[in-house]
Coordinates of N, CA, C and O in Angstrom, one line a residue:
M1 N 11.1 -258.1 101.3 CA 11.7 -257.0 100.8 C 11.4 -256.8 99.3 O 11.2 -255.7 98.8
A2 N 11.4 -257.9 98.6 CA 11.0 -257.9 97.2 C 9.5 -257.5 97.0 O 9.2 -256.8 96.1
E3 N 8.7 -258.0 98.0 CA 7.3 -257.6 97.9 C 7.1 -256.1 98.1 O 6.3 -255.4 97.5
H4 N 7.9 -255.5 99.0 CA 7.8 -254.1 99.3 C 8.2 -253.3 98.1 O 7.5 -252.3 97.8
R5 N 9.2 -253.7 97.4 CA 9.6 -253.0 96.1 C 8.5 -253.2 95.1 O 8.2 -252.2 94.4
H6 N 7.9 -254.3 95.0 CA 6.9 -254.5 94.0 C 5.7 -253.6 94.3 O 5.1 -253.1 93.4
D7 N 5.3 -253.5 95.6 CA 4.2 -252.6 96.0 C 4.5 -251.1 95.6 O 3.6 -250.4 95.1
Q8 N 5.7 -250.7 95.9 CA 6.1 -249.3 95.5 C 6.0 -249.1 94.0 O 5.6 -248.0 93.6
E9 N 6.5 -250.1 93.3 CA 6.4 -249.9 91.8 C 5.0 -249.8 91.3 O 4.7 -249.0 90.4
Q10 N 4.1 -250.6 91.9 CA 2.7 -250.6 91.5 C 2.1 -249.2 91.8 O 1.3 -248.7 91.0
R11 N 2.4 -248.7 93.0 CA 1.8 -247.4 93.4 C 2.3 -246.3 92.4 O 1.6 -245.4 92.0
F12 N 3.6 -246.4 92.1 CA 4.2 -245.4 91.2 C 3.5 -245.5 89.8 O 3.2 -244.4 89.2
Q13 N 3.3 -246.7 89.3 CA 2.7 -246.8 88.0 C 1.2 -246.3 88.1 O 0.7 -245.7 87.1
Q14 N 0.5 -246.5 89.1 CA -0.9 -246.0 89.3 C -0.9 -244.5 89.3 O -1.7 -243.9 88.6
Q15 N 0.1 -243.9 90.0 CA 0.2 -242.5 90.0 C 0.5 -241.9 88.6 O -0.1 -240.9 88.2
Q16 N 1.4 -242.6 87.9 CA 1.7 -242.2 86.5 C 0.5 -242.2 85.6 O 0.3 -241.3 84.8
Q17 N -0.3 -243.3 85.7 CA -1.5 -243.4 84.9 C -2.5 -242.3 85.2 O -3.2 -241.8 84.4
Q18 N -2.6 -242.0 86.5 CA -3.6 -241.0 86.9 C -3.2 -239.6 86.3 O -4.0 -238.9 85.9
H19 N -1.9 -239.3 86.3 CA -1.4 -238.1 85.8 C -1.6 -238.0 84.3 O -1.9 -236.9 83.8
R20 N -1.4 -239.1 83.6 CA -1.6 -239.1 82.2 C -3.0 -239.1 81.8 O -3.4 -238.5 80.8
G21 N -3.8 -239.7 82.6 CA -5.2 -239.9 82.2 C -6.0 -238.6 82.6 O -5.6 -237.5 82.4
G22 N -7.2 -238.8 83.1 CA -8.1 -237.7 83.4 C -7.7 -237.0 84.7 O -6.6 -237.2 85.3
P23 N -8.5 -236.1 85.1 CA -8.2 -235.3 86.3 C -8.2 -236.2 87.6 O -9.0 -237.1 87.7
T24 N -7.4 -235.8 88.5 CA -7.3 -236.6 89.8 C -8.4 -236.1 90.7 O -9.2 -235.1 90.4
D25 N -8.6 -236.6 91.9 CA -9.6 -236.2 92.8 C -9.3 -234.8 93.3 O -10.3 -234.1 93.6
L26 N -8.1 -234.4 93.4 CA -7.7 -233.1 93.9 C -8.2 -232.0 92.9 O -8.9 -231.1 93.3
T27 N -8.0 -232.2 91.6 CA -8.5 -231.3 90.6 C -10.0 -231.3 90.5 O -10.6 -230.3 90.2
K28 N -10.6 -232.4 90.7 CA -12.0 -232.5 90.6 C -12.7 -231.7 91.7 O -13.7 -231.1 91.6
S29 N -12.0 -231.7 92.9 CA -12.6 -231.0 94.0 C -12.4 -229.5 93.8 O -13.2 -228.7 94.4
L30 N -11.4 -229.0 93.1 CA -11.2 -227.6 92.8 C -12.2 -227.0 91.8 O -12.5 -225.9 91.8
L31 N -12.6 -227.8 90.8 CA -13.4 -227.4 89.8 C -14.9 -227.4 90.2 O -15.3 -228.4 90.9
P32 N -15.7 -226.5 89.9 CA -17.1 -226.5 90.2 C -17.8 -227.7 89.5 O -17.4 -228.0 88.3
E33 N -18.8 -228.2 90.1 CA -19.5 -229.3 89.5 C -20.6 -228.9 88.5 O -20.9 -229.6 87.6
K34 N -21.1 -227.7 88.7 CA -22.1 -227.2 87.7 C -21.5 -226.0 87.0 O -20.6 -225.3 87.4
R35 N -22.1 -225.6 85.9 CA -21.7 -224.5 85.1 C -22.2 -223.2 85.7 O -23.2 -223.2 86.3
P36 N -21.5 -222.1 85.4 CA -21.9 -220.8 86.0 C -23.2 -220.4 85.2 O -23.4 -220.7 84.1
S37 N -24.0 -219.6 86.0 CA -25.3 -219.2 85.4 C -25.0 -218.0 84.4 O -23.9 -217.4 84.4
K38 N -26.0 -217.7 83.6 CA -25.9 -216.6 82.7 C -25.6 -215.2 83.4 O -24.8 -214.4 82.9
S39 N -26.2 -215.0 84.5 CA -26.0 -213.8 85.2 C -24.6 -213.7 85.8 O -24.0 -212.6 85.8
Q40 N -24.1 -214.8 86.2 CA -22.7 -214.8 86.7 C -21.7 -214.5 85.5 O -20.8 -213.7 85.7
V41 N -22.0 -215.1 84.4 CA -21.1 -214.9 83.2 C -21.2 -213.4 82.8 O -20.2 -212.7 82.5
L42 N -22.4 -212.9 82.8 CA -22.7 -211.5 82.4 C -21.9 -210.5 83.4 O -21.3 -209.5 83.0
A43 N -22.0 -210.9 84.7 CA -21.3 -210.1 85.7 C -19.8 -210.0 85.5 O -19.2 -209.0 85.6
V44 N -19.3 -211.2 85.2 CA -17.8 -211.3 85.0 C -17.5 -210.5 83.7 O -16.5 -209.7 83.7
V45 N -18.3 -210.7 82.6 CA -18.0 -210.0 81.4 C -18.1 -208.5 81.5 O -17.3 -207.7 80.9
T46 N -19.0 -208.0 82.4 CA -19.1 -206.5 82.6 C -18.1 -206.0 83.5 O -17.6 -204.9 83.3
L47 N -17.8 -206.7 84.6 CA -17.0 -206.2 85.7 C -15.5 -206.3 85.3 O -14.7 -205.5 85.9
L48 N -15.1 -207.2 84.5 CA -13.7 -207.4 84.2 C -13.2 -206.2 83.4 O -12.1 -205.7 83.9
P49 N -13.8 -205.7 82.4 CA -13.2 -204.4 81.8 C -13.3 -203.3 82.7 O -12.3 -202.5 82.8
A50 N -14.3 -203.1 83.6 CA -14.4 -202.0 84.5 C -13.2 -202.1 85.5 O -12.6 -201.1 85.8
G51 N -13.0 -203.3 86.0 CA -11.9 -203.5 86.9 C -10.5 -203.2 86.3 O -9.6 -202.6 86.9
G52 N -10.4 -203.6 85.0 CA -9.2 -203.4 84.3 C -8.9 -201.9 84.1 O -7.8 -201.4 84.2
I53 N -10.0 -201.1 83.7 CA -9.9 -199.7 83.5 C -9.5 -199.0 84.8 O -8.6 -198.1 84.9
L54 N -10.1 -199.4 85.9 CA -9.8 -198.8 87.2 C -8.4 -199.1 87.6 O -7.7 -198.3 88.2
L55 N -7.9 -200.3 87.4 CA -6.5 -200.7 87.7 C -5.6 -199.9 86.8 O -4.5 -199.4 87.3
L56 N -5.9 -199.7 85.6 CA -5.1 -198.8 84.7 C -5.0 -197.4 85.2 O -3.9 -196.8 85.3
L57 N -6.2 -196.9 85.6 CA -6.2 -195.5 86.2 C -5.4 -195.4 87.4 O -4.7 -194.4 87.7
S58 N -5.4 -196.4 88.3 CA -4.7 -196.3 89.5 C -3.2 -196.4 89.2 O -2.4 -195.7 89.9
G59 N -2.8 -197.2 88.2 CA -1.4 -197.2 87.8 C -0.9 -195.9 87.2 O 0.2 -195.5 87.5
L60 N -1.8 -195.3 86.4 CA -1.4 -194.0 85.9 C -1.3 -192.9 87.0 O -0.4 -192.1 86.9
T61 N -2.2 -193.0 87.9 CA -2.1 -192.0 89.1 C -0.8 -192.2 89.9 O -0.1 -191.3 90.2
L62 N -0.4 -193.5 90.1 CA 0.8 -193.8 90.8 C 2.0 -193.3 90.0 O 2.9 -192.6 90.6
A63 N 2.0 -193.5 88.7 CA 3.1 -193.0 87.9 C 3.2 -191.5 87.9 O 4.3 -190.9 88.0
G64 N 2.0 -190.8 87.8 CA 2.0 -189.4 87.8 C 2.5 -188.8 89.1 O 3.2 -187.8 89.2
T65 N 2.1 -189.5 90.2 CA 2.6 -189.1 91.5 C 4.1 -189.2 91.6 O 4.7 -188.3 92.2
L66 N 4.6 -190.3 91.2 CA 6.1 -190.5 91.3 C 6.8 -189.5 90.4 O 7.9 -189.0 90.8
V67 N 6.3 -189.2 89.2 CA 7.0 -188.2 88.3 C 6.9 -186.9 89.0 O 7.9 -186.1 89.0
G68 N 5.7 -186.5 89.5 CA 5.6 -185.2 90.2 C 6.5 -185.1 91.4 O 7.1 -184.0 91.6
L69 N 6.6 -186.1 92.1 CA 7.5 -186.1 93.3 C 9.0 -186.0 92.8 O 9.8 -185.3 93.5
A70 N 9.4 -186.7 91.8 CA 10.7 -186.6 91.3 C 11.0 -185.2 90.8 O 12.2 -184.7 90.9
L71 N 10.0 -184.5 90.2 CA 10.3 -183.2 89.7 C 10.3 -182.1 90.8 O 11.0 -181.1 90.7
T72 N 9.5 -182.3 91.8 CA 9.4 -181.3 92.9 C 10.4 -181.5 94.0 O 10.6 -180.6 94.8
T73 N 11.0 -182.7 94.1 CA 12.0 -182.9 95.2 C 13.1 -181.9 95.2 O 13.4 -181.4 96.3
P74 N 13.7 -181.5 94.1 CA 14.8 -180.5 94.1 C 14.2 -179.1 94.7 O 14.9 -178.5 95.4
L75 N 13.0 -178.8 94.3 CA 12.4 -177.6 94.8 C 12.2 -177.6 96.3 O 12.4 -176.7 97.0
F76 N 11.8 -178.8 96.8 CA 11.6 -179.0 98.2 C 12.9 -178.9 99.0 O 13.0 -178.3 100.0
V77 N 14.0 -179.4 98.4 CA 15.3 -179.3 99.0 C 15.8 -177.9 99.0 O 16.3 -177.4 100.1
I78 N 15.6 -177.1 97.9 CA 16.0 -175.8 97.9 C 15.2 -174.9 98.9 O 15.8 -174.0 99.6
C79 N 13.9 -175.1 98.9 CA 13.1 -174.3 99.8 C 12.9 -174.8 101.2 O 12.1 -174.3 102.0
S80 N 13.6 -175.9 101.5 CA 13.4 -176.5 102.9 C 13.7 -175.5 104.0 O 13.0 -175.7 105.1
P81 N 14.6 -174.6 103.9 CA 14.7 -173.7 105.1 C 13.4 -172.8 105.4 O 13.2 -172.4 106.5
V82 N 12.6 -172.7 104.4 CA 11.3 -172.0 104.5 C 10.2 -172.9 104.8 O 9.4 -172.7 105.7
L83 N 10.2 -174.0 104.1 CA 9.0 -174.9 104.2 C 9.0 -175.7 105.5 O 7.9 -175.9 106.0
V84 N 10.1 -176.1 106.0 CA 10.1 -176.9 107.2 C 9.6 -176.1 108.4 O 8.7 -176.5 109.1
P85 N 10.1 -174.9 108.6 CA 9.5 -174.1 109.8 C 8.0 -173.8 109.5 O 7.3 -173.8 110.5
A86 N 7.7 -173.5 108.3 CA 6.3 -173.2 108.0 C 5.4 -174.4 108.3 O 4.3 -174.3 108.9
A87 N 5.8 -175.6 107.9 CA 5.1 -176.8 108.1 C 5.0 -177.1 109.6 O 4.0 -177.5 110.1
L88 N 6.1 -176.9 110.3 CA 6.1 -177.1 111.8 C 5.2 -176.1 112.5 O 4.4 -176.5 113.4
T89 N 5.2 -174.8 112.1 CA 4.3 -173.9 112.6 C 2.9 -174.2 112.4 O 2.0 -174.1 113.3
L90 N 2.6 -174.6 111.2 CA 1.2 -175.0 110.8 C 0.8 -176.2 111.6 O -0.4 -176.3 112.1
A91 N 1.6 -177.2 111.7 CA 1.3 -178.4 112.5 C 1.1 -178.1 114.0 O 0.1 -178.6 114.6
L92 N 1.9 -177.2 114.5 CA 1.7 -176.8 115.9 C 0.4 -176.0 116.1 O -0.3 -176.2 117.1
A93 N 0.1 -175.2 115.2 CA -1.2 -174.4 115.2 C -2.4 -175.3 115.2 O -3.3 -175.2 116.0
V94 N -2.4 -176.3 114.3 CA -3.5 -177.2 114.2 C -3.6 -178.1 115.4 O -4.7 -178.3 116.0
A95 N -2.4 -178.5 116.0 CA -2.4 -179.3 117.2 C -3.0 -178.4 118.4 O -3.7 -178.9 119.2
G96 N -2.6 -177.1 118.4 CA -3.1 -176.3 119.4 C -4.6 -176.1 119.4 O -5.3 -176.2 120.4
F97 N -5.2 -175.9 118.1 CA -6.6 -175.7 118.0 C -7.3 -177.0 118.4 O -8.4 -177.0 119.0
L98 N -6.8 -178.2 118.0 CA -7.4 -179.4 118.3 C -7.4 -179.7 119.8 O -8.4 -180.1 120.4
A99 N -6.2 -179.4 120.4 CA -6.1 -179.5 121.9 C -7.1 -178.6 122.6 O -7.8 -179.0 123.6
S100 N -7.2 -177.4 122.1 CA -8.1 -176.4 122.7 C -9.6 -176.9 122.6 O -10.3 -176.8 123.6
G101 N -9.9 -177.4 121.5 CA -11.3 -178.0 121.3 C -11.5 -179.2 122.2 O -12.6 -179.3 122.8
A102 N -10.5 -180.0 122.3 CA -10.7 -181.2 123.2 C -10.8 -180.8 124.6 O -11.6 -181.3 125.4
F103 N -10.0 -179.8 125.1 CA -10.1 -179.3 126.5 C -11.5 -178.7 126.7 O -12.1 -178.8 127.8
G104 N -12.0 -177.9 125.7 CA -13.3 -177.3 125.9 C -14.4 -178.3 126.0 O -15.3 -178.2 126.9
V105 N -14.3 -179.3 125.2 CA -15.4 -180.4 125.2 C -15.3 -181.1 126.6 O -16.3 -181.5 127.2
T106 N -14.0 -181.4 127.0 CA -13.8 -182.1 128.3 C -14.4 -181.2 129.4 O -15.1 -181.7 130.3
A107 N -14.1 -179.9 129.4 CA -14.6 -179.0 130.5 C -16.1 -179.0 130.5 O -16.7 -179.1 131.5
L108 N -16.7 -178.9 129.3 CA -18.2 -178.8 129.2 C -18.8 -180.1 129.7 O -19.8 -180.1 130.4
S109 N -18.3 -181.2 129.3 CA -18.9 -182.5 129.7 C -18.6 -182.7 131.2 O -19.5 -183.3 131.9
S110 N -17.5 -182.3 131.8 CA -17.3 -182.4 133.2 C -18.2 -181.5 134.0 O -18.8 -181.9 135.0
L111 N -18.4 -180.3 133.5 CA -19.4 -179.4 134.2 C -20.8 -179.9 134.1 O -21.5 -179.9 135.1
S112 N -21.2 -180.5 133.0 CA -22.5 -181.1 132.8 C -22.7 -182.2 133.8 O -23.7 -182.4 134.4
W113 N -21.6 -183.1 133.9 CA -21.7 -184.2 134.8 C -21.9 -183.7 136.2 O -22.7 -184.3 137.0
A114 N -21.1 -182.7 136.6 CA -21.2 -182.2 138.0 C -22.5 -181.6 138.3 O -23.1 -181.9 139.4
V115 N -23.1 -180.9 137.3 CA -24.4 -180.3 137.5 C -25.5 -181.4 137.7 O -26.4 -181.3 138.5
N116 N -25.4 -182.4 136.8 CA -26.3 -183.5 136.9 C -26.2 -184.2 138.2 O -27.2 -184.6 138.8
C117 N -25.0 -184.4 138.7 CA -24.8 -185.1 140.0 C -25.4 -184.2 141.1 O -26.1 -184.8 142.0
V118 N -25.3 -182.9 141.1 CA -25.8 -182.0 142.1 C -27.3 -182.0 142.0 O -28.1 -182.1 143.0
R119 N -27.9 -182.0 140.8 CA -29.3 -182.0 140.6 C -29.9 -183.3 141.2 O -31.0 -183.3 141.8
R120 N -29.3 -184.4 140.9 CA -29.8 -185.7 141.4 C -29.8 -185.8 142.9 O -30.6 -186.4 143.5
S121 N -28.8 -185.1 143.5 CA -28.8 -185.1 145.0 C -29.8 -184.3 145.6 O -30.1 -184.3 146.8
G122 N -30.5 -183.4 144.8 CA -31.5 -182.5 145.3 C -31.1 -181.2 145.9 O -31.9 -180.5 146.6
M123 N -29.8 -180.9 145.7 CA -29.3 -179.6 146.3 C -29.7 -178.4 145.5 O -29.8 -177.3 146.0
L124 N -30.0 -178.6 144.2 CA -30.4 -177.5 143.3 C -31.9 -177.6 143.1 O -32.4 -178.7 142.9
P125 N -32.6 -176.5 143.0 CA -34.0 -176.6 142.6 C -34.2 -177.0 141.1 O -33.2 -176.9 140.4
G126 N -35.3 -177.4 140.8 CA -35.6 -177.8 139.4 C -35.4 -176.6 138.5 O -35.5 -175.4 138.9
P127 N -35.4 -176.8 137.2 CA -35.2 -175.8 136.2 C -36.3 -174.8 136.1 O -36.2 -173.6 135.9
L128 N -37.6 -175.3 136.3 CA -38.7 -174.4 136.3 C -38.7 -173.4 137.4 O -39.0 -172.2 137.3
D129 N -38.5 -173.9 138.6 CA -38.4 -173.0 139.8 C -37.3 -172.0 139.6 O -37.5 -170.8 139.9
Q130 N -36.2 -172.4 139.1 CA -35.1 -171.5 138.9 C -35.4 -170.4 137.9 O -35.2 -169.2 138.1
A131 N -36.1 -170.8 136.8 CA -36.5 -169.9 135.8 C -37.5 -168.9 136.3 O -37.4 -167.7 136.0
A132 N -38.5 -169.4 137.0 CA -39.5 -168.5 137.6 C -38.8 -167.5 138.5 O -39.2 -166.3 138.5
R133 N -37.9 -167.9 139.3 CA -37.2 -166.9 140.2 C -36.4 -165.9 139.4 O -36.5 -164.7 139.8
H134 N -35.8 -166.3 138.4 CA -35.1 -165.3 137.5 C -36.0 -164.3 136.9 O -35.7 -163.1 136.8
V135 N -37.2 -164.8 136.4 CA -38.1 -163.9 135.8 C -38.7 -162.9 136.9 O -38.8 -161.7 136.6
Q136 N -38.9 -163.3 138.1 CA -39.4 -162.4 139.1 C -38.4 -161.4 139.5 O -38.7 -160.2 139.6
E137 N -37.1 -161.8 139.6 CA -36.1 -160.9 139.9 C -35.9 -159.9 138.8 O -35.7 -158.7 139.1
A138 N -36.0 -160.3 137.5 CA -35.8 -159.4 136.4 C -36.9 -158.4 136.3 O -36.7 -157.2 136.2
T139 N -38.2 -158.8 136.5 CA -39.3 -157.9 136.5 C -39.3 -157.0 137.7 O -39.6 -155.8 137.5
G140 N -38.8 -157.4 138.8 CA -38.7 -156.6 140.0 C -37.7 -155.5 139.7 O -37.9 -154.3 140.1
Q141 N -36.6 -155.8 139.2 CA -35.5 -154.8 138.9 C -36.0 -153.8 137.8 O -35.8 -152.6 138.0
I142 N -36.7 -154.3 136.8 CA -37.2 -153.4 135.8 C -38.3 -152.5 136.4 O -38.3 -151.3 136.1
G143 N -39.1 -153.0 137.2 CA -40.2 -152.1 137.8 C -39.5 -151.1 138.7 O -40.0 -149.9 138.7
Q144 N -38.5 -151.5 139.5 CA -37.8 -150.5 140.3 C -37.2 -149.4 139.5 O -37.3 -148.2 139.9
K145 N -36.5 -149.8 138.4 CA -35.9 -148.8 137.6 C -36.9 -147.8 137.0 O -36.7 -146.6 136.9
A146 N -38.1 -148.4 136.6 CA -39.1 -147.5 136.0 C -39.6 -146.5 137.0 O -39.9 -145.4 136.7
R147 N -39.8 -147.0 138.3 CA -40.3 -146.1 139.3 C -39.2 -144.9 139.5 O -39.6 -143.8 139.7
E148 N -38.0 -145.3 139.6 CA -36.9 -144.3 139.8 C -36.9 -143.3 138.7 O -36.8 -142.1 138.9
V149 N -37.0 -143.7 137.5 CA -37.0 -142.8 136.3 C -38.2 -141.9 136.4 O -38.1 -140.7 136.1
G150 N -39.3 -142.5 136.7 CA -40.6 -141.7 136.8 C -40.5 -140.6 137.9 O -40.9 -139.4 137.7
Q151 N -39.9 -140.9 139.0 CA -39.7 -140.0 140.1 C -38.8 -138.9 139.7 O -39.0 -137.7 140.0
R152 N -37.7 -139.2 139.1 CA -36.7 -138.2 138.6 C -37.4 -137.2 137.6 O -37.2 -136.0 137.6
A153 N -38.2 -137.8 136.7 CA -38.9 -136.9 135.7 C -39.8 -136.0 136.4 O -39.9 -134.8 136.0
Q154 N -40.5 -136.4 137.5 CA -41.4 -135.5 138.2 C -40.7 -134.5 139.0 O -41.1 -133.3 139.0
E155 N -39.5 -134.9 139.5 CA -38.8 -133.9 140.3 C -38.1 -132.8 139.5 O -38.1 -131.7 139.8
V156 N -37.6 -133.2 138.3 CA -36.9 -132.3 137.5 C -37.8 -131.3 136.8 O -37.6 -130.1 136.9
G157 N -38.8 -131.8 136.1 CA -39.6 -130.8 135.4 C -41.1 -131.0 135.6 O -41.8 -130.0 135.4
G158 N -41.5 -132.1 136.0 CA -42.9 -132.4 136.2 C -43.6 -132.3 134.8 O -43.0 -132.0 133.8
P159 N -44.9 -132.6 134.9 CA -45.6 -132.6 133.6 C -45.8 -131.2 133.1 O -46.2 -130.3 133.8
G160 N -45.4 -130.9 131.9 CA -45.5 -129.6 131.3 C -44.4 -128.6 131.8 O -44.4 -127.4 131.4
G161 N -43.5 -129.0 132.6 CA -42.5 -128.1 133.2 C -41.3 -128.1 132.3 O -41.2 -128.8 131.3
K162 N -40.3 -127.3 132.7 CA -39.0 -127.2 132.0 C -38.1 -128.4 132.3 O -38.0 -128.8 133.5
S163 N -37.5 -128.9 131.3 CA -36.5 -130.0 131.6 C -35.1 -129.3 131.6 O -35.0 -128.3 131.0
P164 N -34.2 -130.0 132.2 CA -32.8 -129.3 132.3 C -32.2 -129.1 131.0 O -31.4 -128.2 130.9
G165 N -32.5 -129.8 129.9 CA -31.8 -129.6 128.7 C -32.4 -128.5 127.8 O -31.8 -128.1 126.8
R166 N -33.6 -128.0 128.2 CA -34.2 -127.0 127.3 C -34.1 -125.6 127.9 O -34.0 -125.4 129.1
S167 N -34.1 -124.6 127.1 CA -34.0 -123.2 127.6 C -35.3 -122.4 127.3 O -36.0 -122.6 126.4

């Protein structure tokens, strides 16, 4: 038991000497072993004032915001019967437009997916065949209309004849 007390006293004295003396192993491990380079020192010297200025500006902005809020809060309370319904209407309108756009995009992508599925199955002709058929139909209709107009013109007045609008 006496030996145990003696060991504890020795350890205590060693710890006391370490604290009075140089740095301990813990502090040695926290400190870098080499000195910072010139570029690192220059970076710290340049960025420290810039960071301080930005911190100051953010503090001033926060203070200005709080002062503005304190000054306008009574106005908001007085005008709340008008502002709350207006804000609610505006929020609902924005939500409606966003929902409309989302539904439109969903519908277009669903339609595109369905058309692609049908095209892959081979039920629809290719786009070139379809375009050629549309061009043929359009030119046939235009040709037919041109023939009809020409026949009416010949029936009504003929070349050099009187037309119904002239006297």
